[in-house]
C-alpha cells in the first residue's frame, strides 16, 4: 500500500529503523466527520491530551480542526502551549485542575481554565489583571464521576452567580463528565445525566446558563443524544477506537495508528531451547524464532510475554518468552518465508488480519486508551495520507 509521508515526529535515528508508528490523518478526519454526524447540533472538541492519545497532538489537532472540530481539549498547560506555539488558534480547554503556579501561563496562552473551588479564583483574577485579559473559565460539576467538580449543584449555581459579576472572568461553560457511559448498563450514566440536566434547566431559569454546556465523551456521543448539549468532547473515538467493543459493528470508526517494527534476526532453535529472560518459554520442538526490535521501553507491554501476537506477512506470530526492554521474540515457525528485515505489525492491519489496542488491552488487562498513550516517546510517529 503506497502512502505519502507528510511529516515525521521528533525522535532520533532512522524513523523507520527499529520501531515506528504510522498515523493516517485521513482516518482522524473521517472520525471527526463521523462523530459530528452523530451529534449534528453540537460543536465538537477534539480531545488531544497525552499527545493526542499517543498519536501526536499537533498534526492530529490540525487534521481535526480542518475536518470540522472547533475546540481542542488538553490536560496540562504545556500541552496547550505546544499547540499555540505550533500556530493553533482554536479555543483550547484545560480539562482538569490547573495549579496556581501555572494559571498565568494558561492565561498568557489563551487556554480556557476549568474551575471548581473558590481558591481557584484568586490566581485567575491576578493573572487577568497582570495581563490585561478577561479569562474564560468552565465550571466543572461532579454528577457522579467522583473526581473533580462541585458535588453540591446548588452551591455551584450560587458560585456561578457570584463570579459572573467579576470583570476579570467570563464563565464560558459548565460541564460534567460521565463515569460509565460506555458500560453495557446505561443506568449510572442516565442518573448522572438527569442530575446534570435538571441543574442546567435551573441555571436557565435563573439566567445563569453560560453559552457552552457540555457533558458527552465518546461513549455519550454514541449512546446518549440527550447529553450532547452545545459541545461534545471526543477523545478515543477520534483515534478510531470505541470504549465498548460491542459498538464497532454500528459505529464505523477508522483506526488511525499502525505500529510497526522489524524482524532484525531470524533463527531455528532445537526442541528444549529456552527463549529470553527467566527462561519462561521452552521450544516444544524445532522452532523458527524471530527477534523484533521493540520492547517495553517502547510501550510494548511486558505483560505481553508469552501472550498475544504480532503480524508478519499477514500471519500471526505469537510472542514467545519475556518481552525485553528493547527486543521481543516471536514464533515464526508457521509463517513460510518470514525473514530478517520483514515488517512486524504490532498494532494495525496486515494482509487480511489485524491486531488492535483492544486486543493488547485484553491481554494485559487494561483499556485501549492506556495502550495508545503508552506507546513510547522513542517511537517516531510518521504522518500519512493513504490514497483511497
Ligand atoms: C479525556 C476526557 C474526555 C475524552 O474521553 P473519551 O472517552 O476519550 O472520549 C472527555 N472529557 C474529559 C473531561 C476528559 O478528561
Tab-separated table of C-alpha atoms and ligand atoms in Angstrom:
chain	number	residue	atom	x	y	z
A	1	UNK	CA	0.000	0.000	0.000
A	2	UNK	CA	1.506	3.301	-1.033
A	3	UNK	CA	1.407	6.326	1.172
A	4	UNK	CA	2.661	9.822	1.282
A	5	UNK	CA	4.758	10.722	4.290
A	6	UNK	CA	3.750	14.262	5.154
A	7	UNK	CA	5.840	14.680	8.252
A	8	UNK	CA	7.609	12.775	10.967
A	9	UNK	CA	7.575	13.380	14.691
A	10	UNK	CA	10.688	14.110	16.677
A	11	UNK	CA	12.764	11.065	17.590
A	12	UNK	CA	16.333	10.118	16.946
A	13	UNK	CA	17.674	7.806	14.264
A	14	UNK	CA	16.132	6.431	11.113
A	15	UNK	CA	12.394	6.977	11.556
A	16	UNK	CA	11.615	3.533	10.185
A	17	UNK	CA	14.638	1.761	11.583
A	18	UNK	CA	13.540	-0.120	14.665
A	19	UNK	CA	10.001	0.689	15.583
A	20	UNK	CA	7.728	3.435	14.404
A	21	UNK	CA	4.070	4.398	14.219
A	22	UNK	CA	2.241	5.455	11.077
A	23	UNK	CA	-0.652	7.791	11.747
A	24	UNK	CA	-3.194	8.079	8.959
A	25	UNK	CA	-4.548	11.603	9.260
A	26	UNK	CA	-7.341	10.887	6.800
A	27	UNK	CA	-8.703	8.430	9.401
A	28	UNK	CA	-8.706	11.223	12.001
A	29	UNK	CA	-10.644	13.422	9.564
A	30	UNK	CA	-13.064	10.567	8.853
A	31	UNK	CA	-13.695	10.046	12.572
A	32	UNK	CA	-14.280	13.760	13.143
A	33	UNK	CA	-16.908	13.774	10.404
A	34	UNK	CA	-18.452	10.592	11.782
A	35	UNK	CA	-18.806	11.955	15.336
A	36	UNK	CA	-20.080	15.275	14.047
A	37	UNK	CA	-22.775	13.403	12.160
A	38	UNK	CA	-23.684	11.566	15.397
A	39	UNK	CA	-24.014	14.893	17.239
A	40	UNK	CA	-25.199	17.196	14.461
A	41	UNK	CA	-26.411	20.029	16.664
A	42	UNK	CA	-23.325	20.240	18.869
A	43	UNK	CA	-19.900	21.625	18.180
A	44	UNK	CA	-17.032	19.209	18.579
A	45	UNK	CA	-13.994	19.325	20.829
A	46	UNK	CA	-11.142	17.090	19.710
A	47	UNK	CA	-9.546	15.811	22.905
A	48	UNK	CA	-5.824	15.759	22.199
A	49	UNK	CA	-4.391	15.383	25.701
A	50	UNK	CA	-1.477	12.992	26.255
A	51	UNK	CA	-0.043	13.885	22.853
A	52	UNK	CA	-3.351	13.008	21.209
A	53	UNK	CA	-3.539	9.594	22.937
A	54	UNK	CA	-0.065	8.875	21.614
A	55	UNK	CA	-0.810	9.931	18.029
A	56	UNK	CA	0.911	13.341	18.102
A	57	UNK	CA	-1.038	16.401	19.259
A	58	UNK	CA	-0.134	18.985	16.636
A	59	UNK	CA	-0.830	17.007	13.441
A	60	UNK	CA	-3.953	15.440	14.958
A	61	UNK	CA	-5.248	18.828	16.135
A	62	UNK	CA	-4.707	20.367	12.704
A	63	UNK	CA	-6.443	17.490	10.934
A	64	UNK	CA	-9.338	17.504	13.376
A	65	UNK	CA	-9.831	21.256	13.060
A	66	UNK	CA	-9.750	21.189	9.306
A	67	UNK	CA	-12.274	18.319	9.301
A	68	UNK	CA	-14.763	20.316	11.379
A	69	UNK	CA	-13.803	20.169	15.045
A	70	UNK	CA	-13.864	23.640	16.604
A	71	UNK	CA	-12.429	23.084	20.058
A	72	UNK	CA	-9.412	21.272	21.481
A	73	UNK	CA	-9.121	19.717	24.929
A	74	UNK	CA	-5.881	19.065	26.790
A	75	UNK	CA	-4.925	18.126	30.335
A	76	UNK	CA	-1.853	20.229	31.029
A	77	UNK	CA	-0.791	23.791	30.343
A	78	UNK	CA	2.322	22.696	28.449
A	79	UNK	CA	0.139	20.661	26.097
A	80	UNK	CA	-1.921	23.729	25.279
A	81	UNK	CA	1.163	25.875	24.941
A	82	UNK	CA	2.707	23.454	22.434
A	83	UNK	CA	-0.414	23.727	20.281
A	84	UNK	CA	-0.358	27.528	20.446
A	85	UNK	CA	3.339	27.576	19.574
A	86	UNK	CA	2.522	25.478	16.512
A	87	UNK	CA	0.108	28.205	15.428
A	88	UNK	CA	-3.186	26.665	16.546
A	89	UNK	CA	-5.684	29.446	17.270
A	90	UNK	CA	-8.818	27.381	18.045
A	91	UNK	CA	-10.205	27.574	21.585
A	92	UNK	CA	-8.448	25.149	23.919
A	93	UNK	CA	-9.838	23.950	27.249
A	94	UNK	CA	-7.700	22.662	30.087
A	95	UNK	CA	-9.945	19.776	31.119
A	96	UNK	CA	-8.627	19.269	34.639
A	97	UNK	CA	-7.169	21.144	37.562
A	98	UNK	CA	-4.542	23.803	36.855
A	99	UNK	CA	-2.255	24.665	39.743
A	100	UNK	CA	-1.837	28.293	40.847
A	101	UNK	CA	1.740	28.398	39.547
A	102	UNK	CA	0.509	27.551	36.039
A	103	UNK	CA	-2.506	29.834	35.824
A	104	UNK	CA	-0.585	32.811	34.497
A	105	UNK	CA	0.871	30.748	31.635
A	106	UNK	CA	-2.582	29.391	30.845
A	107	UNK	CA	-3.972	32.901	30.580
A	108	UNK	CA	-0.995	34.102	28.591
A	109	UNK	CA	-1.529	31.326	26.026
A	110	UNK	CA	-5.308	31.812	25.906
A	111	UNK	CA	-6.220	28.455	27.384
A	112	UNK	CA	-9.671	28.227	28.976
A	113	UNK	CA	-9.487	27.062	32.579
A	114	UNK	CA	-11.601	24.531	34.424
A	115	UNK	CA	-12.545	25.798	37.889
A	116	UNK	CA	-14.453	24.138	40.694
A	117	UNK	CA	-13.392	25.616	44.033
A	118	UNK	CA	-13.273	29.140	45.488
A	119	UNK	CA	-9.493	29.036	45.878
A	120	UNK	CA	-9.126	28.616	42.116
A	121	UNK	CA	-10.179	32.184	41.525
A	122	UNK	CA	-7.556	34.471	43.110
A	123	UNK	CA	-4.734	33.345	40.766
A	124	UNK	CA	-7.093	33.754	37.804
A	125	UNK	CA	-8.051	37.275	38.853
A	126	UNK	CA	-4.388	38.146	39.434
A	127	UNK	CA	-3.309	36.825	36.026
A	128	UNK	CA	-6.176	38.648	34.376
A	129	UNK	CA	-5.130	41.972	35.904
A	130	UNK	CA	-1.473	41.420	35.187
A	131	UNK	CA	-2.014	40.505	31.544
A	132	UNK	CA	-4.971	42.798	30.928
A	133	UNK	CA	-7.149	39.945	29.632
A	134	UNK	CA	-10.564	38.648	30.530
A	135	UNK	CA	-10.173	34.972	31.375
A	136	UNK	CA	-12.626	32.339	30.151
A	137	UNK	CA	-13.449	29.603	32.630
A	138	UNK	CA	-15.613	26.486	32.561
A	139	UNK	CA	-17.206	25.412	35.823
A	140	UNK	CA	-16.970	21.681	36.467
A	141	UNK	CA	-19.673	19.857	38.355
A	142	UNK	CA	-19.400	16.326	39.673
A	143	UNK	CA	-22.620	14.476	38.965
A	144	UNK	CA	-21.241	11.030	39.755
A	145	UNK	CA	-17.701	10.641	38.462
A	146	UNK	CA	-16.250	11.412	41.900
A	147	UNK	CA	-13.124	13.025	40.513
A	148	UNK	CA	-13.268	16.827	40.301
A	149	UNK	CA	-16.078	19.354	40.356
A	150	UNK	CA	-18.753	20.773	42.621
A	151	UNK	CA	-20.802	17.991	44.124
A	152	UNK	CA	-23.379	20.344	45.562
A	153	UNK	CA	-25.049	21.738	42.466
A	154	UNK	CA	-26.963	24.432	44.328
A	155	UNK	CA	-23.706	25.738	45.755
A	156	UNK	CA	-22.210	25.663	42.259
A	157	UNK	CA	-25.097	27.751	40.947
A	158	UNK	CA	-24.587	30.369	43.673
A	159	UNK	CA	-20.887	30.423	42.908
A	160	UNK	CA	-21.528	30.967	39.206
A	161	UNK	CA	-23.829	33.863	40.079
A	162	UNK	CA	-21.047	35.416	42.143
A	163	UNK	CA	-18.160	35.008	39.687
A	164	UNK	CA	-20.247	36.126	36.741
A	165	UNK	CA	-20.050	39.633	38.108
A	166	UNK	CA	-16.254	39.705	38.272
A	167	UNK	CA	-14.885	41.864	35.462
A	168	UNK	CA	-11.827	39.601	35.142
A	169	UNK	CA	-13.720	36.377	34.488
A	170	UNK	CA	-16.065	35.153	31.824
A	171	UNK	CA	-17.960	31.968	32.675
A	172	UNK	CA	-17.924	30.470	29.209
A	173	UNK	CA	-19.008	26.959	30.071
A	174	UNK	CA	-20.324	24.480	32.574
A	175	UNK	CA	-19.680	20.794	32.248
A	176	UNK	CA	-19.688	17.385	33.785
A	177	UNK	CA	-18.091	14.045	32.946
A	178	UNK	CA	-19.603	10.555	32.788
A	179	UNK	CA	-18.112	7.708	34.752
A	180	UNK	CA	-19.737	4.819	32.929
A	181	UNK	CA	-21.339	5.949	29.690
A	182	UNK	CA	-19.576	3.032	27.995
A	183	UNK	CA	-20.994	0.390	30.342
A	184	UNK	CA	-23.403	-2.187	28.952
A	185	UNK	CA	-25.856	-0.973	31.591
A	186	UNK	CA	-26.609	2.708	30.933
A	187	UNK	CA	-28.177	3.238	34.387
A	188	UNK	CA	-25.387	5.183	36.051
A	189	UNK	CA	-24.885	7.485	33.066
A	190	UNK	CA	-28.622	8.084	32.921
A	191	UNK	CA	-28.634	9.119	36.597
A	192	UNK	CA	-25.744	11.483	36.015
A	193	UNK	CA	-27.454	12.993	33.019
A	194	UNK	CA	-30.723	13.519	34.872
A	195	UNK	CA	-28.945	15.291	37.688
A	196	UNK	CA	-26.990	17.476	35.296
A	197	UNK	CA	-29.935	18.265	33.061
A	198	UNK	CA	-32.145	19.293	35.975
A	199	UNK	CA	-29.392	21.620	37.122
A	200	UNK	CA	-28.834	23.141	33.677
A	201	UNK	CA	-32.543	23.888	33.426
A	202	UNK	CA	-32.357	25.528	36.832
A	203	UNK	CA	-29.447	27.694	35.646
A	204	UNK	CA	-31.508	28.685	32.630
A	205	UNK	CA	-34.395	29.680	34.858
A	206	UNK	CA	-32.124	31.907	36.895
A	207	UNK	CA	-30.484	33.449	33.842
A	208	UNK	CA	-27.166	31.850	34.737
A	209	UNK	CA	-26.694	29.437	31.869
A	210	UNK	CA	-23.281	30.056	30.268
A	211	UNK	CA	-23.004	29.896	26.484
A	212	UNK	CA	-21.493	26.416	26.379
A	213	UNK	CA	-22.923	23.440	28.256
A	214	UNK	CA	-21.069	20.181	27.703
A	215	UNK	CA	-21.056	16.647	29.030
A	216	UNK	CA	-20.514	13.980	26.395
A	217	UNK	CA	-17.348	11.957	25.919
A	218	UNK	CA	-17.055	9.464	23.046
A	219	UNK	CA	-19.375	6.971	24.743
A	220	UNK	CA	-22.093	9.525	25.413
A	221	UNK	CA	-21.902	10.821	21.851
A	222	UNK	CA	-22.635	7.297	20.661
A	223	UNK	CA	-25.399	6.357	23.043
A	224	UNK	CA	-26.848	9.472	24.763
A	225	UNK	CA	-28.060	12.085	22.276
A	226	UNK	CA	-29.810	13.869	25.147
A	227	UNK	CA	-26.343	14.623	26.595
A	228	UNK	CA	-24.874	16.314	23.518
A	229	UNK	CA	-25.829	19.902	24.514
A	230	UNK	CA	-23.645	22.583	22.877
A	231	UNK	CA	-20.335	20.766	22.604
A	232	UNK	CA	-19.167	17.145	22.639
A	233	UNK	CA	-15.711	16.131	23.833
A	234	UNK	CA	-14.451	13.299	21.674
A	235	UNK	CA	-11.227	11.546	22.628
A	236	UNK	CA	-10.852	7.833	21.949
A	237	UNK	CA	-13.315	7.873	19.043
A	238	UNK	CA	-11.181	10.389	17.197
A	239	UNK	CA	-8.451	7.774	17.022
A	240	UNK	CA	-10.770	5.089	15.707
A	241	UNK	CA	-11.386	3.214	18.931
A	242	UNK	CA	-14.600	2.808	20.899
A	243	UNK	CA	-14.897	2.408	24.662
A	244	UNK	CA	-17.252	-0.551	24.283
A	245	UNK	CA	-16.163	-3.239	21.845
A	246	UNK	CA	-19.715	-4.268	21.054
A	247	UNK	CA	-20.320	-0.919	19.317
A	248	UNK	CA	-17.893	-1.347	16.420
A	249	UNK	CA	-20.491	-3.025	14.244
A	250	UNK	CA	-22.691	0.087	14.224
A	251	UNK	CA	-20.163	2.923	14.542
A	252	UNK	CA	-17.803	2.760	11.552
A	253	UNK	CA	-14.698	4.387	13.020
A	254	UNK	CA	-11.340	4.023	11.302
A	255	UNK	CA	-8.267	3.289	13.396
A	256	UNK	CA	-5.625	5.897	12.678
A	257	UNK	CA	-2.473	4.343	14.066
A	258	UNK	CA	-0.394	1.427	12.837
A	259	UNK	CA	2.571	0.487	14.988
A	260	UNK	CA	5.358	-1.401	13.315
A	261	UNK	CA	8.771	-2.857	13.871
A	262	UNK	CA	11.014	-5.269	12.029
A	263	UNK	CA	12.465	-8.730	12.338
A	264	UNK	CA	16.110	-7.990	12.972
A	265	UNK	CA	17.201	-11.619	13.413
A	266	UNK	CA	15.685	-14.978	12.494
A	267	UNK	CA	16.969	-18.397	13.567
A	268	UNK	CA	15.926	-22.001	14.147
A	269	UNK	CA	16.189	-23.402	17.666
A	270	UNK	CA	16.101	-27.029	18.775
A	271	UNK	CA	13.468	-28.664	20.953
A	272	UNK	CA	14.122	-27.730	24.598
A	273	UNK	CA	15.797	-24.406	23.864
A	274	UNK	CA	14.608	-21.579	26.082
A	275	UNK	CA	13.912	-18.043	24.974
A	276	UNK	CA	14.521	-14.740	26.801
A	277	UNK	CA	14.873	-13.683	30.438
A	278	UNK	CA	13.733	-16.109	33.071
A	279	UNK	CA	13.538	-18.959	30.508
A	280	UNK	CA	9.756	-18.810	30.607
A	281	UNK	CA	9.410	-20.344	27.130
A	282	UNK	CA	10.804	-23.711	26.119
A	283	UNK	CA	10.628	-24.756	22.473
A	284	UNK	CA	8.315	-27.782	22.245
A	285	UNK	CA	10.115	-28.837	19.058
A	286	UNK	CA	12.275	-27.302	16.374
A	287	UNK	CA	11.045	-23.695	16.140
A	288	UNK	CA	11.819	-20.706	13.955
A	289	UNK	CA	12.251	-17.694	16.216
A	290	UNK	CA	12.328	-14.063	15.162
A	291	UNK	CA	13.666	-11.132	17.158
A	292	UNK	CA	11.603	-7.970	16.800
A	293	UNK	CA	13.149	-4.568	17.517
A	294	UNK	CA	10.575	-3.409	20.055
A	295	UNK	CA	10.343	-3.750	23.805
A	296	UNK	CA	8.624	-2.479	26.883
A	297	UNK	CA	10.646	0.753	26.770
A	298	UNK	CA	8.716	1.493	23.575
A	299	UNK	CA	5.413	0.701	25.268
A	300	UNK	CA	5.197	-2.890	24.035
A	301	UNK	CA	3.994	-4.131	27.368
A	302	UNK	CA	5.913	-6.740	29.315
A	303	UNK	CA	2.545	-8.249	30.135
A	304	UNK	CA	2.513	-9.478	26.521
A	305	UNK	CA	5.210	-12.024	27.392
A	306	UNK	CA	4.071	-15.456	26.104
A	307	UNK	CA	0.775	-13.804	25.209
A	308	UNK	CA	-0.609	-12.226	22.101
A	309	UNK	CA	0.969	-11.965	18.683
A	310	UNK	CA	2.398	-9.621	16.075
A	311	UNK	CA	1.653	-9.856	12.356
A	312	UNK	CA	4.343	-10.933	9.906
A	313	UNK	CA	3.474	-11.480	6.232
A	314	UNK	CA	-0.190	-11.159	7.224
A	315	UNK	CA	0.025	-14.100	9.659
A	316	UNK	CA	0.091	-14.264	13.446
A	317	UNK	CA	3.475	-14.690	15.104
A	318	UNK	CA	2.941	-15.422	18.820
A	319	UNK	CA	5.150	-13.658	21.345
A	320	UNK	CA	7.431	-16.203	22.998
A	321	UNK	CA	9.317	-15.664	26.245
A	322	UNK	CA	9.528	-12.397	28.121
A	323	UNK	CA	9.306	-9.072	26.369
A	324	UNK	CA	12.648	-7.290	26.966
A	325	UNK	CA	13.319	-3.573	27.218
A	326	UNK	CA	14.200	-3.156	23.529
A	327	UNK	CA	13.529	-6.519	21.909
A	328	UNK	CA	10.877	-9.202	21.743
A	329	UNK	CA	10.914	-12.729	20.329
A	330	UNK	CA	8.133	-14.237	18.230
A	331	UNK	CA	7.451	-17.699	16.817
A	332	UNK	CA	7.649	-17.720	13.003
A	333	UNK	CA	7.510	-21.476	12.516
A	334	UNK	CA	4.157	-21.380	10.726
A	335	UNK	CA	4.941	-18.360	8.562
A	336	UNK	CA	6.635	-19.530	5.384
A	337	UNK	CA	9.414	-17.273	4.134
A	338	UNK	CA	9.477	-14.981	7.189
A	339	UNK	CA	12.905	-13.412	7.202
A	340	UNK	CA	15.168	-10.731	8.614
A	341	UNK	CA	14.018	-7.280	7.525
A	342	UNK	CA	10.316	-8.191	7.362
A	343	UNK	CA	7.930	-5.735	8.912
A	344	UNK	CA	6.184	-6.851	12.074
A	345	UNK	CA	2.865	-5.129	12.703
A	346	UNK	CA	2.325	-4.646	16.425
A	347	UNK	CA	-0.938	-2.705	16.147
A	348	UNK	CA	-2.877	-2.427	12.938
A	349	UNK	CA	-3.754	-4.366	9.797
A	350	UNK	CA	-1.575	-6.552	7.646
A	351	UNK	CA	-2.763	-8.931	4.969
A	352	UNK	CA	-6.258	-9.899	5.985
A	353	UNK	CA	-5.561	-9.896	9.699
A	354	UNK	CA	-5.253	-7.264	12.385
A	355	UNK	CA	-4.136	-6.687	15.920
A	356	UNK	CA	-5.672	-3.778	17.819
A	357	UNK	CA	-5.168	-1.838	21.023
A	358	UNK	CA	-8.333	-3.581	22.240
A	359	UNK	CA	-6.529	-6.921	21.787
A	360	UNK	CA	-3.465	-5.675	23.683
A	361	UNK	CA	-5.745	-4.267	26.367
A	362	UNK	CA	-7.442	-7.627	26.821
A	363	UNK	CA	-4.097	-9.417	27.037
A	364	UNK	CA	-2.670	-7.129	29.705
A	365	UNK	CA	-5.934	-6.322	31.484
A	366	UNK	CA	-6.320	-2.652	30.688
A	367	UNK	CA	-8.122	-0.438	28.150
A	368	UNK	CA	-7.191	0.658	24.628
A	369	UNK	CA	-6.578	4.205	25.945
A	370	UNK	CA	-3.669	3.076	28.092
A	371	UNK	CA	-2.132	1.035	25.284
A	372	UNK	CA	-2.244	4.003	22.882
A	373	UNK	CA	-0.972	6.556	25.425
A	374	UNK	CA	1.730	4.105	26.399
A	375	UNK	CA	3.433	3.993	23.013
A	376	UNK	CA	6.795	5.406	23.967
A	377	UNK	CA	8.488	8.676	23.197
A	378	UNK	CA	11.252	6.949	21.295
A	379	UNK	CA	8.814	5.561	18.744
A	380	UNK	CA	8.797	8.052	15.865
A	381	UNK	CA	5.382	8.977	14.502
A	382	UNK	CA	5.089	9.261	10.742
A	383	UNK	CA	2.093	11.058	9.303
A	384	UNK	CA	0.488	9.514	6.300
A	385	UNK	CA	-2.264	10.273	3.923
A	386	UNK	CA	-3.144	6.948	2.404
A	387	UNK	CA	-4.571	7.420	-1.095
A	388	UNK	CA	-8.058	5.956	-1.411
B	1	LIG	C1	-10.276	12.589	28.393
B	1	LIG	C2	-11.569	13.288	28.539
B	1	LIG	C3	-12.555	13.179	27.542
B	1	LIG	C4	-12.445	12.239	26.364
B	1	LIG	O1	-12.944	10.972	26.721
B	1	LIG	P1	-13.066	9.792	25.646
B	1	LIG	O2	-13.655	8.660	26.393
B	1	LIG	O3	-11.663	9.506	25.199
B	1	LIG	O4	-13.902	10.300	24.550
B	1	LIG	C5	-13.694	13.959	27.683
B	1	LIG	N1	-13.856	14.776	28.750
B	1	LIG	C6	-12.942	14.879	29.740
B	1	LIG	C7	-13.202	15.777	30.885
B	1	LIG	C8	-11.776	14.134	29.677
B	1	LIG	O5	-10.882	14.223	30.665
